[in-house]
Amino acid sequence: MYEQFYGFNSRPFQLTPDPEFYFESASHKKALSYLGYGLNQGEGFIVITGEVGAGKSTLVAHLMQRIDPEALTVGQVVTSALDGEELIHVAAQSFGIEVSGRDKAGALGAIESFLQDEARAGRRCLLIVDECQNLPVGALEELRMLSNFQLGSHPLLQSLLLGQPEFRTTVASHPDLDQLRQRVIASHHLEALDEEEVEAYINHRLEHVGWQGNPAISAEVLSAVYEATDGIPRRVNQIMNRMLLLSAIEEQSDLTTAMVEAVCEEMLADTSKGARDIPAQVTTSASVAETAIDAVPAPEVAALLAERDQRTSKLEAAIGELQNAGSHAEPMEMDPEVSEAINRIESRLEEQEQSFRHVVGMLIEWLEEDASREAA
């Protein structure tokens, strides 16, 4: 990988959230302030929203590093369109509460008992729910009901809700969420990085892995990256990751605007081609294998290759005859059909090579998205 070529101690632009690379933009600083205020209140809901890739998960990972586990017990849930009862069970499991085989009432009873035990031990409890835009209103109401648990006058559970911009709209305007709105004690929307912050963000991540100016990155390149990403951190990571790989392959010591354009075109081509030929989500090794199988040459390519072999045999025989006839023989013109077949084969093979590169690129990104797959 490119980190060896440039002497980095790790990949600076991996796609998975890593608190070690946390960058505090103006908007992230505000978000942390709101989080700090909300956590000090010890009750209700804190709502953080932002575009896909804006850095919500990295913010939470950074927050987790600052929390004292002896004082705060945290459960984390990433939702997937759960209904109310499913959410209750998943929330219980996030705290390590065994609720298998229990109905909703049994699960709620187990959660309340757990929260009371934690409070008696001097620990508060925080439930972090990510991707809240996927939750139906009924499930959000169940979260509000969990906030009703108390020990005397002491609230037992606080919730941090993370979601995309549409979740912010839902919370603010849905007529059935009035009671939940009344319990939101802090809210913030993560904004994209501005152009200066994109430059500082890129430098910050590079310096964290030991970058000392190689490769060189000009102001024009940084501006082009900002224009291509709209300041969304994950998009910056995607483009920078591919640019560094491309520059290492070409053994370049400078990143250029031409590389930015080439990478953006490649990503656009990947997206459009993937919409036609590749499953929307590659989430298991089996689906990755199926994607790779899709890149096997089509039957017509096999037919063309067989035709090429036949033509080649004829050419070899003709060459042998010419050699036997002596050095004064007239040169033989290539059969137009052979020439046309070879051109078709070359064109088809080029398409297959592009398809292969696309699949390999997807495999690399899939592996890099989860640190547990790094060894693979």
mmCIF file of C-alpha atoms in Angstrom, residues 18-355:
data_model
loop_
_atom_site.group_PDB
_atom_site.id
_atom_site.type_symbol
_atom_site.label_atom_id
_atom_site.label_comp_id
_atom_site.label_asym_id
_atom_site.label_seq_id
_atom_site.Cartn_x
_atom_site.Cartn_y
_atom_site.Cartn_z
ATOM 1 C CA ASP A 18 -10.922 6.573 14.354
ATOM 2 C CA PRO A 19 -10.744 8.916 17.367
ATOM 3 C CA GLU A 20 -6.961 9.053 16.970
ATOM 4 C CA PHE A 21 -7.533 11.206 13.873
ATOM 5 C CA TYR A 22 -10.191 13.420 15.441
ATOM 6 C CA PHE A 23 -10.102 16.911 13.917
ATOM 7 C CA GLU A 24 -11.906 19.692 15.729
ATOM 8 C CA SER A 25 -13.530 21.984 13.210
ATOM 9 C CA ALA A 26 -15.545 24.977 14.401
ATOM 10 C CA SER A 27 -18.736 22.937 14.080
ATOM 11 C CA HIS A 28 -17.254 19.919 15.904
ATOM 12 C CA LYS A 29 -16.108 22.190 18.719
ATOM 13 C CA LYS A 30 -19.662 23.504 19.104
ATOM 14 C CA ALA A 31 -21.015 19.959 19.047
ATOM 15 C CA LEU A 32 -18.665 18.934 21.863
ATOM 16 C CA SER A 33 -19.764 21.961 23.876
ATOM 17 C CA TYR A 34 -23.407 20.980 23.482
ATOM 18 C CA LEU A 35 -22.573 17.382 24.359
ATOM 19 C CA GLY A 36 -20.714 18.495 27.470
ATOM 20 C CA TYR A 37 -23.612 20.666 28.557
ATOM 21 C CA GLY A 38 -26.149 17.944 27.871
ATOM 22 C CA LEU A 39 -24.194 15.253 29.707
ATOM 23 C CA ASN A 40 -23.856 17.517 32.725
ATOM 24 C CA GLN A 41 -27.657 17.761 32.856
ATOM 25 C CA GLY A 42 -27.882 13.970 33.091
ATOM 26 C CA GLU A 43 -31.345 13.643 31.573
ATOM 27 C CA GLY A 44 -33.424 13.963 28.419
ATOM 28 C CA PHE A 45 -32.153 13.805 24.858
ATOM 29 C CA ILE A 46 -29.147 15.256 23.049
ATOM 30 C CA VAL A 47 -29.580 15.379 19.259
ATOM 31 C CA ILE A 48 -26.653 15.606 16.825
ATOM 32 C CA THR A 49 -27.335 15.583 13.078
ATOM 33 C CA GLY A 50 -25.191 15.938 9.969
ATOM 34 C CA GLU A 51 -24.776 14.846 6.386
ATOM 35 C CA VAL A 52 -23.505 11.352 5.592
ATOM 36 C CA GLY A 53 -19.779 11.401 6.289
ATOM 37 C CA ALA A 54 -19.848 14.672 8.265
ATOM 38 C CA GLY A 55 -18.074 13.052 11.227
ATOM 39 C CA LYS A 56 -20.847 12.112 13.679
ATOM 40 C CA SER A 57 -19.396 8.677 14.446
ATOM 41 C CA THR A 58 -15.868 10.062 14.831
ATOM 42 C CA LEU A 59 -17.226 12.697 17.211
ATOM 43 C CA VAL A 60 -18.861 9.997 19.337
ATOM 44 C CA ALA A 61 -15.698 7.871 19.286
ATOM 45 C CA HIS A 62 -13.759 10.917 20.506
ATOM 46 C CA LEU A 63 -16.363 11.494 23.209
ATOM 47 C CA MET A 64 -16.049 7.889 24.392
ATOM 48 C CA GLN A 65 -12.329 8.411 24.955
ATOM 49 C CA ARG A 66 -13.082 11.296 27.311
ATOM 50 C CA ILE A 67 -15.753 9.532 29.347
ATOM 51 C CA ASP A 68 -14.924 7.909 32.682
ATOM 52 C CA PRO A 69 -16.361 4.358 32.474
ATOM 53 C CA GLU A 70 -16.518 4.252 36.267
ATOM 54 C CA ALA A 71 -18.970 7.146 36.245
ATOM 55 C CA LEU A 72 -20.952 6.547 33.034
ATOM 56 C CA THR A 73 -22.211 3.283 31.550
ATOM 57 C CA VAL A 74 -22.764 3.543 27.795
ATOM 58 C CA GLY A 75 -24.872 1.428 25.448
ATOM 59 C CA GLN A 76 -24.633 1.967 21.690
ATOM 60 C CA VAL A 77 -27.200 1.062 19.048
ATOM 61 C CA VAL A 78 -26.955 1.419 15.266
ATOM 62 C CA THR A 79 -30.514 1.192 14.018
ATOM 63 C CA SER A 80 -31.810 -0.541 10.933
ATOM 64 C CA ALA A 81 -35.468 0.453 10.701
ATOM 65 C CA LEU A 82 -36.312 -1.255 14.002
ATOM 66 C CA ASP A 83 -39.852 -1.145 15.300
ATOM 67 C CA GLY A 84 -40.558 -0.204 18.911
ATOM 68 C CA GLU A 85 -40.301 -3.679 20.435
ATOM 69 C CA GLU A 86 -37.154 -4.533 18.478
ATOM 70 C CA LEU A 87 -35.538 -1.301 19.605
ATOM 71 C CA ILE A 88 -36.276 -2.105 23.253
ATOM 72 C CA HIS A 89 -34.579 -5.493 22.899
ATOM 73 C CA VAL A 90 -31.563 -4.064 21.047
ATOM 74 C CA ALA A 91 -31.196 -1.278 23.620
ATOM 75 C CA ALA A 92 -31.212 -3.856 26.421
ATOM 76 C CA GLN A 93 -28.574 -5.946 24.654
ATOM 77 C CA SER A 94 -26.377 -2.860 24.152
ATOM 78 C CA PHE A 95 -26.060 -2.680 27.952
ATOM 79 C CA GLY A 96 -25.349 -6.400 28.176
ATOM 80 C CA ILE A 97 -28.811 -7.220 29.513
ATOM 81 C CA GLU A 98 -30.000 -10.710 28.557
ATOM 82 C CA VAL A 99 -33.563 -10.456 27.199
ATOM 83 C CA SER A 100 -33.741 -13.446 24.842
ATOM 84 C CA GLY A 101 -37.214 -14.990 24.915
ATOM 85 C CA ARG A 102 -38.726 -12.093 26.837
ATOM 86 C CA ASP A 103 -41.612 -10.037 25.544
ATOM 87 C CA LYS A 104 -41.545 -6.241 25.477
ATOM 88 C CA ALA A 105 -42.794 -5.907 29.074
ATOM 89 C CA GLY A 106 -40.153 -8.347 30.301
ATOM 90 C CA ALA A 107 -37.404 -6.508 28.424
ATOM 91 C CA LEU A 108 -38.532 -3.155 29.858
ATOM 92 C CA GLY A 109 -38.532 -4.623 33.352
ATOM 93 C CA ALA A 110 -34.996 -5.935 32.876
ATOM 94 C CA ILE A 111 -33.819 -2.544 31.631
ATOM 95 C CA GLU A 112 -35.370 -0.693 34.566
ATOM 96 C CA SER A 113 -33.814 -3.103 37.052
ATOM 97 C CA PHE A 114 -30.395 -2.683 35.405
ATOM 98 C CA LEU A 115 -30.650 1.126 35.424
ATOM 99 C CA GLN A 116 -31.603 1.146 39.102
ATOM 100 C CA ASP A 117 -28.626 -1.082 39.976
ATOM 101 C CA GLU A 118 -26.283 1.242 38.071
ATOM 102 C CA ALA A 119 -27.698 4.298 39.850
ATOM 103 C CA ARG A 120 -27.230 2.668 43.267
ATOM 104 C CA ALA A 121 -23.616 1.962 42.268
ATOM 105 C CA GLY A 122 -23.131 5.647 41.503
ATOM 106 C CA ARG A 123 -23.085 5.306 37.717
ATOM 107 C CA ARG A 124 -25.223 7.172 35.209
ATOM 108 C CA CYS A 125 -26.358 5.516 31.973
ATOM 109 C CA LEU A 126 -26.193 6.889 28.433
ATOM 110 C CA LEU A 127 -27.826 5.262 25.406
ATOM 111 C CA ILE A 128 -26.317 6.300 22.045
ATOM 112 C CA VAL A 129 -28.587 5.603 19.067
ATOM 113 C CA ASP A 130 -27.067 6.115 15.608
ATOM 114 C CA GLU A 131 -28.824 6.405 12.221
ATOM 115 C CA CYS A 132 -32.011 7.592 13.909
ATOM 116 C CA GLN A 133 -33.473 8.723 10.590
ATOM 117 C CA ASN A 134 -34.247 5.015 10.020
ATOM 118 C CA LEU A 135 -36.485 4.782 13.082
ATOM 119 C CA PRO A 136 -40.268 4.988 12.750
ATOM 120 C CA VAL A 137 -42.105 7.392 15.032
ATOM 121 C CA GLY A 138 -43.295 4.493 17.202
ATOM 122 C CA ALA A 139 -39.718 3.491 17.975
ATOM 123 C CA LEU A 140 -38.809 7.083 18.859
ATOM 124 C CA GLU A 141 -41.734 7.124 21.255
ATOM 125 C CA GLU A 142 -40.349 3.985 22.910
ATOM 126 C CA LEU A 143 -37.082 5.838 23.459
ATOM 127 C CA ARG A 144 -39.045 8.616 25.124
ATOM 128 C CA MET A 145 -40.729 6.076 27.380
ATOM 129 C CA LEU A 146 -37.308 4.776 28.446
ATOM 130 C CA SER A 147 -36.461 8.307 29.570
ATOM 131 C CA ASN A 148 -39.324 8.065 32.092
ATOM 132 C CA PHE A 149 -37.433 5.590 34.280
ATOM 133 C CA GLN A 150 -36.508 7.193 37.601
ATOM 134 C CA LEU A 151 -35.166 6.243 41.018
ATOM 135 C CA GLY A 152 -37.000 8.642 43.301
ATOM 136 C CA SER A 153 -36.593 11.972 41.525
ATOM 137 C CA HIS A 154 -33.367 10.877 39.821
ATOM 138 C CA PRO A 155 -33.597 10.145 36.045
ATOM 139 C CA LEU A 156 -31.970 6.826 35.181
ATOM 140 C CA LEU A 157 -31.261 7.127 31.453
ATOM 141 C CA GLN A 158 -30.075 9.814 29.087
ATOM 142 C CA SER A 159 -30.034 9.357 25.296
ATOM 143 C CA LEU A 160 -27.793 10.726 22.545
ATOM 144 C CA LEU A 161 -29.533 10.560 19.172
ATOM 145 C CA LEU A 162 -27.502 10.781 15.955
ATOM 146 C CA GLY A 163 -28.983 11.093 12.492
ATOM 147 C CA GLN A 164 -28.933 12.604 9.054
ATOM 148 C CA PRO A 165 -30.576 15.982 8.311
ATOM 149 C CA GLU A 166 -34.005 14.461 7.735
ATOM 150 C CA PHE A 167 -34.034 13.258 11.350
ATOM 151 C CA ARG A 168 -33.611 16.836 12.506
ATOM 152 C CA THR A 169 -36.657 17.769 10.430
ATOM 153 C CA THR A 170 -38.657 14.860 11.849
ATOM 154 C CA VAL A 171 -37.912 15.784 15.450
ATOM 155 C CA ALA A 172 -38.675 19.459 14.837
ATOM 156 C CA SER A 173 -41.967 19.087 13.006
ATOM 157 C CA HIS A 174 -43.643 15.695 13.442
ATOM 158 C CA PRO A 175 -46.963 16.177 15.271
ATOM 159 C CA ASP A 176 -46.588 12.916 17.249
ATOM 160 C CA LEU A 177 -43.197 13.816 18.725
ATOM 161 C CA ASP A 178 -44.189 16.812 20.820
ATOM 162 C CA GLN A 179 -43.318 15.112 24.127
ATOM 163 C CA LEU A 180 -39.929 14.010 22.814
ATOM 164 C CA ARG A 181 -39.189 17.560 21.600
ATOM 165 C CA GLN A 182 -39.889 18.877 25.088
ATOM 166 C CA ARG A 183 -37.146 16.603 26.449
ATOM 167 C CA VAL A 184 -34.417 17.635 23.993
ATOM 168 C CA ILE A 185 -31.994 19.624 26.157
ATOM 169 C CA ALA A 186 -29.261 20.163 23.525
ATOM 170 C CA SER A 187 -29.149 19.938 19.739
ATOM 171 C CA HIS A 188 -26.552 20.655 17.069
ATOM 172 C CA HIS A 189 -26.165 20.139 13.325
ATOM 173 C CA LEU A 190 -22.633 19.308 12.155
ATOM 174 C CA GLU A 191 -21.682 21.562 9.263
ATOM 175 C CA ALA A 192 -19.244 20.660 6.483
ATOM 176 C CA LEU A 193 -15.658 21.911 6.659
ATOM 177 C CA ASP A 194 -14.863 25.206 4.964
ATOM 178 C CA GLU A 195 -11.924 25.474 2.538
ATOM 179 C CA GLU A 196 -9.392 26.450 5.196
ATOM 180 C CA GLU A 197 -10.571 23.625 7.435
ATOM 181 C CA VAL A 198 -10.205 21.098 4.611
ATOM 182 C CA GLU A 199 -6.557 22.111 4.259
ATOM 183 C CA ALA A 200 -6.021 21.897 8.023
ATOM 184 C CA TYR A 201 -7.889 18.545 8.131
ATOM 185 C CA ILE A 202 -5.700 16.993 5.411
ATOM 186 C CA ASN A 203 -2.499 18.276 7.007
ATOM 187 C CA HIS A 204 -3.654 17.081 10.438
ATOM 188 C CA ARG A 205 -4.256 13.520 9.278
ATOM 189 C CA LEU A 206 -1.050 13.355 7.254
ATOM 190 C CA GLU A 207 1.092 14.710 10.080
ATOM 191 C CA HIS A 208 -0.469 12.150 12.437
ATOM 192 C CA VAL A 209 1.084 9.328 10.367
ATOM 193 C CA GLY A 210 4.518 10.914 10.016
ATOM 194 C CA TRP A 211 4.162 12.949 6.810
ATOM 195 C CA GLN A 212 7.131 15.258 6.225
ATOM 196 C CA GLY A 213 6.183 16.888 2.946
ATOM 197 C CA ASN A 214 6.322 13.809 0.709
ATOM 198 C CA PRO A 215 4.167 13.806 -1.311
ATOM 199 C CA ALA A 216 3.961 17.556 -1.797
ATOM 200 C CA ILE A 217 0.442 19.022 -1.906
ATOM 201 C CA SER A 218 -0.054 22.437 -3.487
ATOM 202 C CA ALA A 219 -2.710 25.009 -2.621
ATOM 203 C CA GLU A 220 -4.334 24.319 -6.009
ATOM 204 C CA VAL A 221 -4.707 20.626 -5.166
ATOM 205 C CA LEU A 222 -6.212 21.397 -1.746
ATOM 206 C CA SER A 223 -8.673 23.808 -3.366
ATOM 207 C CA ALA A 224 -9.621 21.175 -5.952
ATOM 208 C CA VAL A 225 -10.222 18.596 -3.207
ATOM 209 C CA TYR A 226 -12.473 21.050 -1.373
ATOM 210 C CA GLU A 227 -14.486 21.751 -4.540
ATOM 211 C CA ALA A 228 -14.849 18.031 -5.233
ATOM 212 C CA THR A 229 -15.975 17.109 -1.715
ATOM 213 C CA ASP A 230 -17.989 20.127 -0.513
ATOM 214 C CA GLY A 231 -16.009 19.834 2.719
ATOM 215 C CA ILE A 232 -17.518 16.488 3.794
ATOM 216 C CA PRO A 233 -14.748 14.673 5.728
ATOM 217 C CA ARG A 234 -15.541 11.171 4.454
ATOM 218 C CA ARG A 235 -15.474 12.362 0.853
ATOM 219 C CA VAL A 236 -12.122 14.032 1.532
ATOM 220 C CA ASN A 237 -10.863 10.693 2.882
ATOM 221 C CA GLN A 238 -12.101 8.827 -0.199
ATOM 222 C CA ILE A 239 -10.428 11.173 -2.671
ATOM 223 C CA MET A 240 -7.175 11.545 -0.736
ATOM 224 C CA ASN A 241 -6.933 7.794 -0.205
ATOM 225 C CA ARG A 242 -7.251 7.105 -3.932
ATOM 226 C CA MET A 243 -4.917 9.953 -4.882
ATOM 227 C CA LEU A 244 -2.175 8.669 -2.595
ATOM 228 C CA LEU A 245 -2.588 5.174 -3.995
ATOM 229 C CA LEU A 246 -2.435 6.506 -7.571
ATOM 230 C CA SER A 247 0.623 8.675 -6.881
ATOM 231 C CA ALA A 248 2.428 5.775 -5.183
ATOM 232 C CA ILE A 249 1.706 3.453 -8.109
ATOM 233 C CA GLU A 250 3.108 6.076 -10.472
ATOM 234 C CA GLU A 251 5.979 6.778 -8.024
ATOM 235 C CA GLN A 252 5.207 10.494 -7.897
ATOM 236 C CA SER A 253 6.395 12.894 -5.201
ATOM 237 C CA ASP A 254 3.672 15.473 -5.921
ATOM 238 C CA LEU A 255 -0.114 15.307 -5.880
ATOM 239 C CA THR A 256 -1.610 17.217 -8.797
ATOM 240 C CA THR A 257 -4.966 18.657 -9.819
ATOM 241 C CA ALA A 258 -4.915 16.181 -12.730
ATOM 242 C CA MET A 259 -4.899 13.379 -10.135
ATOM 243 C CA VAL A 260 -7.903 14.951 -8.391
ATOM 244 C CA GLU A 261 -9.781 15.003 -11.700
ATOM 245 C CA ALA A 262 -8.748 11.428 -12.559
ATOM 246 C CA VAL A 263 -9.829 10.098 -9.171
ATOM 247 C CA CYS A 264 -13.163 11.944 -9.304
ATOM 248 C CA GLU A 265 -13.850 10.571 -12.799
ATOM 249 C CA GLU A 266 -12.963 7.080 -11.630
ATOM 250 C CA MET A 267 -15.271 7.345 -8.606
ATOM 251 C CA LEU A 268 -18.084 8.654 -10.803
ATOM 252 C CA ALA A 269 -17.546 5.778 -13.229
ATOM 253 C CA ASP A 270 -17.530 3.307 -10.338
ATOM 254 C CA THR A 271 -20.808 4.710 -9.063
ATOM 255 C CA SER A 272 -22.566 4.624 -12.439
ATOM 256 C CA LYS A 273 -21.225 1.191 -13.342
ATOM 257 C CA GLY A 274 -22.025 -0.161 -9.901
ATOM 258 C CA ALA A 275 -25.617 0.969 -10.286
ATOM 259 C CA ARG A 276 -25.910 -1.232 -13.369
ATOM 260 C CA ASP A 277 -23.752 -4.244 -12.618
ATOM 261 C CA ILE A 278 -22.879 -4.433 -8.925
ATOM 262 C CA PRO A 279 -25.202 -5.106 -5.943
ATOM 263 C CA ALA A 280 -25.992 -1.944 -3.990
ATOM 264 C CA GLN A 281 -24.284 -3.156 -0.824
ATOM 265 C CA VAL A 282 -21.289 -5.471 -0.522
ATOM 266 C CA THR A 283 -21.575 -6.461 3.127
ATOM 267 C CA THR A 284 -20.400 -10.065 3.308
ATOM 268 C CA SER A 285 -17.600 -12.105 1.876
ATOM 269 C CA ALA A 286 -20.160 -14.083 -0.101
ATOM 270 C CA SER A 287 -21.495 -10.972 -1.825
ATOM 271 C CA VAL A 288 -17.940 -9.855 -2.561
ATOM 272 C CA ALA A 289 -17.311 -13.202 -4.221
ATOM 273 C CA GLU A 290 -20.486 -12.848 -6.273
ATOM 274 C CA THR A 291 -19.378 -9.374 -7.377
ATOM 275 C CA ALA A 292 -16.026 -10.755 -8.494
ATOM 276 C CA ILE A 293 -17.755 -13.540 -10.436
ATOM 277 C CA ASP A 294 -19.742 -10.903 -12.334
ATOM 278 C CA ALA A 295 -16.436 -9.717 -13.827
ATOM 279 C CA VAL A 296 -15.712 -13.063 -15.590
ATOM 280 C CA PRO A 297 -15.574 -12.595 -19.393
ATOM 281 C CA ALA A 298 -18.878 -13.078 -21.176
ATOM 282 C CA PRO A 299 -19.459 -16.098 -23.484
ATOM 283 C CA GLU A 300 -18.893 -14.006 -26.593
ATOM 284 C CA VAL A 301 -15.387 -13.218 -25.381
ATOM 285 C CA ALA A 302 -14.641 -16.921 -25.134
ATOM 286 C CA ALA A 303 -15.897 -17.342 -28.702
ATOM 287 C CA LEU A 304 -13.676 -14.512 -29.898
ATOM 288 C CA LEU A 305 -10.680 -16.044 -28.164
ATOM 289 C CA ALA A 306 -11.351 -19.377 -29.837
ATOM 290 C CA GLU A 307 -11.617 -17.608 -33.184
ATOM 291 C CA ARG A 308 -8.343 -15.821 -32.462
ATOM 292 C CA ASP A 309 -6.640 -19.150 -31.762
ATOM 293 C CA GLN A 310 -7.832 -20.536 -35.091
ATOM 294 C CA ARG A 311 -6.639 -17.462 -36.959
ATOM 295 C CA THR A 312 -3.313 -17.606 -35.152
ATOM 296 C CA SER A 313 -2.837 -21.218 -36.215
ATOM 297 C CA LYS A 314 -3.491 -20.266 -39.828
ATOM 298 C CA LEU A 315 -1.027 -17.397 -39.584
ATOM 299 C CA GLU A 316 1.643 -19.653 -38.088
ATOM 300 C CA ALA A 317 1.162 -22.151 -40.919
ATOM 301 C CA ALA A 318 1.381 -19.370 -43.510
ATOM 302 C CA ILE A 319 4.548 -17.995 -41.929
ATOM 303 C CA GLY A 320 6.071 -21.461 -41.995
ATOM 304 C CA GLU A 321 5.302 -21.770 -45.715
ATOM 305 C CA LEU A 322 6.879 -18.369 -46.395
ATOM 306 C CA GLN A 323 9.994 -19.332 -44.509
ATOM 307 C CA ASN A 324 10.265 -22.533 -46.544
ATOM 308 C CA ALA A 325 9.785 -20.616 -49.776
ATOM 309 C CA GLY A 326 12.918 -18.565 -49.146
ATOM 310 C CA SER A 327 13.862 -15.042 -48.311
ATOM 311 C CA HIS A 328 12.691 -13.650 -51.697
ATOM 312 C CA ALA A 329 9.035 -14.481 -51.152
ATOM 313 C CA GLU A 330 6.511 -11.682 -51.274
ATOM 314 C CA PRO A 331 5.330 -10.572 -47.784
ATOM 315 C CA MET A 332 1.849 -11.786 -46.907
ATOM 316 C CA GLU A 333 -0.826 -9.245 -46.042
ATOM 317 C CA MET A 334 -2.836 -9.897 -42.899
ATOM 318 C CA ASP A 335 -6.311 -11.264 -43.526
ATOM 319 C CA PRO A 336 -8.778 -8.371 -42.892
ATOM 320 C CA GLU A 337 -11.015 -10.725 -40.932
ATOM 321 C CA VAL A 338 -8.092 -11.633 -38.674
ATOM 322 C CA SER A 339 -7.258 -7.963 -38.165
ATOM 323 C CA GLU A 340 -10.867 -7.128 -37.323
ATOM 324 C CA ALA A 341 -11.134 -10.069 -34.884
ATOM 325 C CA ILE A 342 -7.931 -9.042 -33.108
ATOM 326 C CA ASN A 343 -9.220 -5.478 -32.758
ATOM 327 C CA ARG A 344 -12.478 -6.761 -31.275
ATOM 328 C CA ILE A 345 -10.571 -8.970 -28.850
ATOM 329 C CA GLU A 346 -8.310 -6.141 -27.750
ATOM 330 C CA SER A 347 -11.292 -3.850 -27.204
ATOM 331 C CA ARG A 348 -13.147 -6.491 -25.198
ATOM 332 C CA LEU A 349 -10.094 -7.338 -23.109
ATOM 333 C CA GLU A 350 -9.640 -3.663 -22.296
ATOM 334 C CA GLU A 351 -13.247 -3.526 -21.051
ATOM 335 C CA GLN A 352 -12.643 -6.614 -18.924
ATOM 336 C CA GLU A 353 -9.496 -5.070 -17.454
ATOM 337 C CA GLN A 354 -11.445 -1.963 -16.456
ATOM 338 C CA SER A 355 -14.121 -4.171 -14.891
#
